[in-house]
Amino acid sequence: MSKADAKNIDWKNLSFAYMDLPYRFKALYKDGEWQDGEMTEDSTINMNEAATVLHYGQADFEGMKAYRTKDGSIQLFRPDQNAHRMHNSCERLLMPPYPEDKFVEAVKKVVKANADFVPPYGTGGSLYIRPLMIGLGPTIGVHPSDEYLFTVFAMPVGNYFKGGLTPTNFVTSEYDRAAHMGTGQSKVGGNYAASLLPGDNAHKNGFSDVLYLDPLTHKKIEEVGSANFFGITKDNRFITPDSPSILPSITKYSLLWLAEHRLNLKAEQSDVYIDDLDKFKEAGACGTAAVISPIGGIQHGDDFHVFYSETEVGPLTKKLYDLLTGIQFGDVEAPEGWIQKVE
Ligand SMILES: *Cc1c(COP(=O)(O)O)cnc(C)c1O
């Protein structure tokens, strides 16, 4: 695969796809400690056939973005939160956390080195950053590796919604993404492997993704395969589910704060019953990739529930989207500590 060349990129028509950029950061853990990492042009990973990542799924990752502002500078949105979440994911899989300050440093190095690939302001594009950690040590018994790789790579991605925010429909599933006290709170590859089959079934039936229900009772909404769920009630409460098997979305926590402090809604995390959707006037899925995907309707068994509209985004969902993307691209004043400049 040849290296990407920024001169050949059509910034307005970027999709969400891998691109082999010139530089990435790599650091190894061995002899009980993290070694000094380095920037490298090598986008391949060489490993032993018995590496724990291949057999026992010792792998976690993050997803975040760098944004080009109007004045041409580049900034990150809450990178400390990604660093902290990866620390938690590592603890769950018995992997040695990469120091959080060094995580943010590594991300900034990768963005700086590939700065030509941060899409221009106004195109809606951004640089998607993928930190990843995997167990490298050869281990055939079931126990954690003693060697790991931490790497950070990136690629430019386009605005998820080319022609404005458009609602899509979601469907519940008999499958679970994660067990009640499993790895649902951790951003690990295994959860995604488990979601591929139900996701494929949903796509084949014309839905954009699965809306998972809680693994214990299948009565409460959990989240979409790679995004958290939120709803706005008819009495103006912003509600998002609370569960030990949901991945704690940084977008979700940011929206909870913005709903309360900038839109004067009541914001809370509480149970959302799949048979009690009538109280919501709007709903959406939120995560770094799409920011907010408005939910048109939800198919649950024979019932199809429509929220605001199947074709138009609701006004409060739109306001939240504009606020959050405005902050990310530097057009709206950010709450303290949310933005870090890449020098
Ligand atoms: C990454 C992820 C999200 C979204 O989290 P953000 O921090 O908002 O990007 C939601 N659900 C799952 C399962 C995820 O892996």
Coordinates of C-alpha atoms and ligand atoms in Angstrom, one line a residue:
M1 CA 0.0 0.0 0.0
S2 CA 1.5 3.4 -1.0
K3 CA 1.6 6.4 1.3
A4 CA -1.1 9.0 1.0
D5 CA -0.2 12.3 -0.6
A6 CA -2.0 15.4 0.8
K7 CA -1.9 17.0 -2.6
N8 CA -4.2 14.4 -4.1
I9 CA -6.9 14.6 -1.5
D10 CA -10.4 15.8 -2.4
W11 CA -11.2 17.4 1.0
K12 CA -14.9 17.9 0.4
N13 CA -15.5 14.2 -0.5
L14 CA -13.6 12.4 2.2
S15 CA -15.3 9.3 3.7
F16 CA -14.4 7.3 6.8
A17 CA -11.7 5.1 5.5
Y18 CA -8.1 4.1 6.3
M19 CA -5.3 6.0 4.7
D20 CA -1.6 5.2 5.2
L21 CA -0.3 8.6 6.3
P22 CA 3.5 9.3 6.5
Y23 CA 3.9 9.2 10.3
R24 CA 2.7 7.3 13.3
F25 CA 4.0 6.9 16.9
K26 CA 5.0 3.6 18.4
A27 CA 6.2 2.6 21.9
L28 CA 7.0 -0.9 23.2
Y29 CA 6.5 -2.2 26.7
K30 CA 9.0 -4.8 27.8
D31 CA 11.1 -5.8 30.9
G32 CA 8.3 -4.3 33.0
E33 CA 8.2 -0.8 31.6
W34 CA 7.3 1.4 28.7
Q35 CA 10.2 2.2 26.5
D36 CA 10.7 5.6 24.9
G37 CA 8.5 5.7 21.8
E38 CA 9.3 7.1 18.4
M39 CA 7.8 8.4 15.3
T40 CA 8.1 6.0 12.4
E41 CA 7.0 5.7 8.8
D42 CA 6.3 2.0 9.1
S43 CA 2.6 1.3 9.1
T44 CA 3.0 -2.5 9.6
I45 CA 3.3 -4.5 12.8
N46 CA 5.5 -7.5 13.1
M47 CA 4.6 -10.0 15.7
N48 CA 5.0 -13.6 16.9
E49 CA 2.2 -16.0 15.9
A50 CA 1.4 -16.6 19.6
A51 CA 0.9 -12.9 20.5
T52 CA -2.0 -12.5 23.0
V53 CA -3.8 -10.0 20.8
L54 CA -4.3 -12.7 18.1
H55 CA -5.7 -15.5 20.4
Y56 CA -7.1 -13.9 23.5
G57 CA -8.1 -10.4 22.3
Q58 CA -5.7 -8.3 24.4
A59 CA -6.4 -5.1 22.5
D60 CA -8.0 -1.8 23.3
F61 CA -8.2 1.5 21.4
E62 CA -9.4 5.0 21.3
G63 CA -11.0 7.3 18.7
M64 CA -10.6 11.1 18.7
K65 CA -10.2 14.0 16.2
A66 CA -8.0 17.0 15.5
Y67 CA -9.8 20.0 14.0
R68 CA -8.6 22.9 11.8
T69 CA -9.9 26.2 13.0
K70 CA -10.8 29.4 11.0
D71 CA -7.4 30.9 11.8
G72 CA -5.6 27.8 10.4
S73 CA -4.5 26.4 13.8
I74 CA -5.1 22.8 14.9
Q75 CA -6.9 21.7 18.1
L76 CA -7.9 18.6 20.0
F77 CA -11.2 18.1 21.8
R78 CA -10.8 16.7 25.4
P79 CA -7.8 14.4 24.7
D80 CA -7.2 13.9 28.4
Q81 CA -10.6 12.1 28.5
N82 CA -9.4 9.6 25.8
A83 CA -6.2 9.1 27.7
H84 CA -8.1 8.4 30.9
R85 CA -10.6 6.0 29.2
M86 CA -7.8 4.1 27.6
H87 CA -6.1 3.8 31.0
N88 CA -9.4 2.2 32.3
S89 CA -9.7 -0.1 29.3
C90 CA -6.1 -1.3 29.9
E91 CA -6.8 -2.1 33.6
R92 CA -9.8 -4.2 32.6
L93 CA -7.7 -6.3 30.2
L94 CA -4.7 -6.5 32.5
M95 CA -2.6 -4.4 30.1
P96 CA -0.1 -1.8 31.4
P97 CA -1.7 1.6 31.0
Y98 CA 0.3 4.1 28.9
P99 CA 0.9 7.2 31.0
E100 CA -1.9 9.7 30.4
D101 CA 0.3 12.8 29.8
K102 CA 2.5 10.8 27.4
F103 CA -0.6 9.6 25.6
V104 CA -1.7 13.2 24.9
E105 CA 1.9 14.1 23.9
A106 CA 2.0 11.2 21.5
V107 CA -1.3 12.3 19.9
K108 CA 0.0 15.8 19.5
K109 CA 3.2 14.5 17.9
V110 CA 1.3 12.5 15.4
V111 CA -1.0 15.4 14.5
K112 CA 1.9 17.8 14.1
A113 CA 3.9 15.3 11.9
N114 CA 0.8 14.8 9.7
A115 CA -0.4 18.4 9.8
D116 CA -0.8 18.5 6.0
F117 CA -3.6 16.0 6.4
V118 CA -5.8 17.9 8.8
P119 CA -8.6 19.0 6.4
P120 CA -9.1 22.7 5.8
Y121 CA -11.6 24.7 7.9
G122 CA -15.0 24.8 6.3
T123 CA -14.9 21.4 4.6
G124 CA -16.4 19.7 7.7
G125 CA -13.5 17.2 7.7
S126 CA -11.2 16.4 10.5
L127 CA -8.2 14.3 11.3
Y128 CA -9.4 11.0 12.9
I129 CA -6.8 9.7 15.4
R130 CA -6.6 6.0 16.4
P131 CA -4.5 5.2 19.5
L132 CA -4.2 1.4 19.9
M133 CA -2.6 -1.0 22.3
I134 CA -2.1 -4.7 21.8
G135 CA -0.5 -7.6 23.6
L136 CA 2.6 -8.8 21.6
G137 CA 4.2 -11.4 23.8
P138 CA 4.1 -15.0 22.8
T139 CA 1.7 -16.7 25.3
I140 CA -0.3 -19.8 24.7
G141 CA -1.5 -20.3 28.2
V142 CA -4.3 -18.0 29.2
H143 CA -2.5 -15.2 31.0
P144 CA -1.6 -11.6 30.1
S145 CA 1.3 -10.8 27.8
D146 CA 4.5 -9.4 29.1
E147 CA 5.1 -7.3 26.0
Y148 CA 2.9 -4.6 24.4
L149 CA 2.8 -2.2 21.6
F150 CA 1.2 1.3 22.0
T151 CA 0.7 3.1 18.7
V152 CA -1.1 6.2 17.4
F153 CA -2.0 6.7 13.8
A154 CA -4.3 9.0 12.0
M155 CA -6.2 9.7 8.8
P156 CA -8.3 12.5 7.4
V157 CA -12.1 11.8 7.5
G158 CA -15.0 13.7 6.0
N159 CA -18.1 15.1 7.6
Y160 CA -20.4 12.1 8.3
F161 CA -23.4 14.0 7.0
K162 CA -22.7 15.4 3.6
G163 CA -26.1 17.1 3.0
G164 CA -27.0 18.1 6.6
L165 CA -28.1 16.0 9.6
T166 CA -30.4 13.3 8.3
P167 CA -32.2 10.9 10.7
T168 CA -31.9 7.1 10.2
N169 CA -33.7 4.2 11.6
F170 CA -32.3 1.7 14.2
V171 CA -33.5 -1.8 15.2
T172 CA -33.2 -3.8 18.5
S173 CA -31.6 -7.2 18.5
E174 CA -31.8 -10.5 20.4
Y175 CA -28.0 -10.4 20.6
D176 CA -26.0 -8.5 23.2
R177 CA -22.9 -6.4 22.5
A178 CA -21.5 -7.0 26.0
A179 CA -22.4 -8.9 29.2
H180 CA -23.7 -7.1 32.3
M181 CA -20.4 -7.1 34.1
G182 CA -18.3 -7.9 31.0
T183 CA -16.2 -5.5 29.0
G184 CA -18.9 -3.1 27.8
Q185 CA -17.3 -0.1 29.6
S186 CA -14.0 -0.8 28.0
K187 CA -13.1 0.2 24.4
V188 CA -11.9 -3.2 23.4
G189 CA -11.8 -5.1 20.1
G190 CA -13.8 -8.0 21.5
N191 CA -17.0 -5.9 21.9
Y192 CA -16.7 -5.0 18.3
A193 CA -16.2 -8.6 17.1
A194 CA -19.4 -9.4 19.0
S195 CA -21.3 -6.6 17.3
L196 CA -20.4 -7.5 13.7
L197 CA -23.1 -10.2 13.1
P198 CA -26.0 -8.3 14.7
G199 CA -24.8 -5.1 12.8
D200 CA -24.8 -7.0 9.5
N201 CA -28.3 -8.3 10.1
A202 CA -29.5 -4.8 10.8
H203 CA -27.9 -3.4 7.7
K204 CA -29.4 -6.2 5.6
N205 CA -32.8 -5.3 6.9
G206 CA -32.3 -1.6 5.9
F207 CA -31.4 -0.2 9.3
S208 CA -28.4 1.9 10.0
D209 CA -27.4 0.0 13.1
V210 CA -28.5 -2.1 16.1
L211 CA -29.8 -0.5 19.2
Y212 CA -28.7 -2.9 22.0
L213 CA -30.9 -3.6 25.0
D214 CA -29.6 -4.3 28.5
P215 CA -28.2 -7.8 28.7
L216 CA -30.0 -8.6 32.0
T217 CA -33.6 -7.9 31.1
H218 CA -33.7 -6.7 27.5
K219 CA -36.2 -4.0 28.5
K220 CA -33.9 -1.0 28.7
I221 CA -32.0 0.8 25.9
E222 CA -28.2 0.5 26.2
E223 CA -26.5 2.0 23.1
V224 CA -25.9 1.7 19.4
G225 CA -22.9 -0.5 18.4
S226 CA -20.4 2.4 18.4
A227 CA -22.4 5.4 19.8
N228 CA -24.4 6.2 22.9
F229 CA -28.1 6.8 22.9
F230 CA -29.9 10.0 24.1
G231 CA -33.4 11.2 24.1
I232 CA -35.1 14.5 24.8
T233 CA -38.4 14.3 26.5
K234 CA -41.6 16.3 25.8
D235 CA -40.9 18.2 29.1
N236 CA -37.4 19.1 27.9
R237 CA -35.2 16.6 29.8
F238 CA -32.1 15.3 28.1
I239 CA -31.8 11.7 29.1
T240 CA -29.1 9.1 28.4
P241 CA -29.0 5.5 29.8
D242 CA -26.9 4.5 32.8
S243 CA -25.6 1.0 32.7
P244 CA -22.4 -0.9 33.5
S245 CA -22.3 -2.4 30.0
I246 CA -22.3 0.9 28.1
L247 CA -19.1 2.5 26.8
P248 CA -18.8 5.9 28.5
S249 CA -18.9 8.2 25.5
I250 CA -17.0 11.5 25.8
T251 CA -19.4 13.0 23.3
K252 CA -22.3 11.9 25.6
Y253 CA -20.8 13.5 28.7
S254 CA -20.1 16.7 26.7
L255 CA -23.7 16.8 25.5
L256 CA -25.0 16.2 29.0
W257 CA -23.1 19.3 30.1
L258 CA -24.1 21.4 27.1
A259 CA -27.8 20.5 27.4
E260 CA -27.8 21.6 31.0
H261 CA -25.5 24.7 30.9
R262 CA -26.0 26.1 27.4
L263 CA -29.6 25.0 26.5
N264 CA -31.1 25.0 30.0
L265 CA -32.5 21.5 29.7
K266 CA -32.6 19.2 32.7
A267 CA -29.9 16.6 31.9
E268 CA -29.7 13.2 33.6
Q269 CA -28.5 9.6 33.2
S270 CA -31.3 7.2 34.0
D271 CA -33.1 4.0 32.7
V272 CA -34.8 4.3 29.3
Y273 CA -37.4 1.6 28.8
I274 CA -37.9 0.4 25.2
D275 CA -41.7 0.3 25.9
D276 CA -41.7 3.9 27.1
L277 CA -40.5 5.8 24.1
D278 CA -43.6 8.0 23.8
K279 CA -42.3 10.4 26.3
F280 CA -39.4 11.4 24.0
K281 CA -39.9 14.0 21.2
E282 CA -36.3 13.6 19.9
A283 CA -33.6 11.0 20.0
G284 CA -30.1 10.5 18.7
A285 CA -26.9 8.5 18.8
C286 CA -23.7 10.3 19.7
G287 CA -20.0 9.5 19.3
T288 CA -16.8 11.0 17.9
A289 CA -17.2 9.7 14.3
A290 CA -20.6 11.2 13.5
V291 CA -20.9 13.6 16.5
I292 CA -24.7 13.1 16.5
S293 CA -26.9 10.8 14.3
P294 CA -30.5 11.8 14.7
I295 CA -32.7 8.7 15.2
G296 CA -35.8 8.8 13.0
G297 CA -37.4 5.6 14.3
I298 CA -36.7 2.4 16.3
Q299 CA -38.0 -1.0 15.2
H300 CA -38.6 -3.3 18.2
G301 CA -40.3 -6.6 17.4
D302 CA -43.4 -5.6 15.5
D303 CA -43.5 -2.0 16.8
F304 CA -41.9 0.9 14.9
H305 CA -41.6 4.0 16.9
V306 CA -41.0 7.4 15.2
F307 CA -39.6 10.3 17.2
Y308 CA -39.5 13.8 15.7
S309 CA -39.6 12.8 12.1
E310 CA -38.1 10.1 9.8
T311 CA -36.8 12.7 7.4
E312 CA -35.9 15.9 9.5
V313 CA -33.7 16.5 12.4
G314 CA -35.4 17.8 15.6
P315 CA -34.6 21.4 16.7
L316 CA -32.9 20.6 20.0
T317 CA -30.8 17.8 18.4
K318 CA -29.7 20.3 15.8
K319 CA -28.9 22.9 18.4
L320 CA -26.7 20.4 20.3
Y321 CA -25.0 19.4 17.1
D322 CA -24.2 23.0 16.2
L323 CA -23.0 23.8 19.7
L324 CA -20.6 20.9 19.9
T325 CA -19.2 21.1 16.4
G326 CA -18.9 24.9 16.9
I327 CA -16.7 24.2 20.0
Q328 CA -14.7 21.5 18.2
F329 CA -13.9 23.8 15.2
G330 CA -13.2 26.8 17.5
D331 CA -16.2 28.9 16.5
V332 CA -18.0 28.7 19.8
E333 CA -16.5 29.4 23.2
A334 CA -15.5 26.1 24.9
P335 CA -16.0 25.2 28.5
E336 CA -12.7 25.4 30.4
G337 CA -10.2 22.6 29.6
W338 CA -12.1 21.1 26.7
I339 CA -9.7 22.4 23.9
Q340 CA -6.0 21.7 23.6
K341 CA -4.0 23.5 20.9
V342 CA -1.5 21.4 18.9
E343 CA 1.5 23.7 18.8
Ligands
LIG1 C1 -16.1 4.9 21.2 C2 -17.5 4.4 21.4 C3 -18.6 5.3 21.7 C4 -18.4 6.8 21.5 O1 -17.5 7.4 22.4 P1 -17.0 8.8 22.1 O2 -16.0 9.0 23.2 O3 -18.1 9.8 22.2 O4 -16.4 8.8 20.8 C5 -19.8 4.8 22.0 N1 -20.0 3.4 22.1 C6 -19.0 2.5 21.9 C7 -19.3 1.1 22.0 C8 -17.7 3.0 21.5 O5 -16.8 2.1 21.3

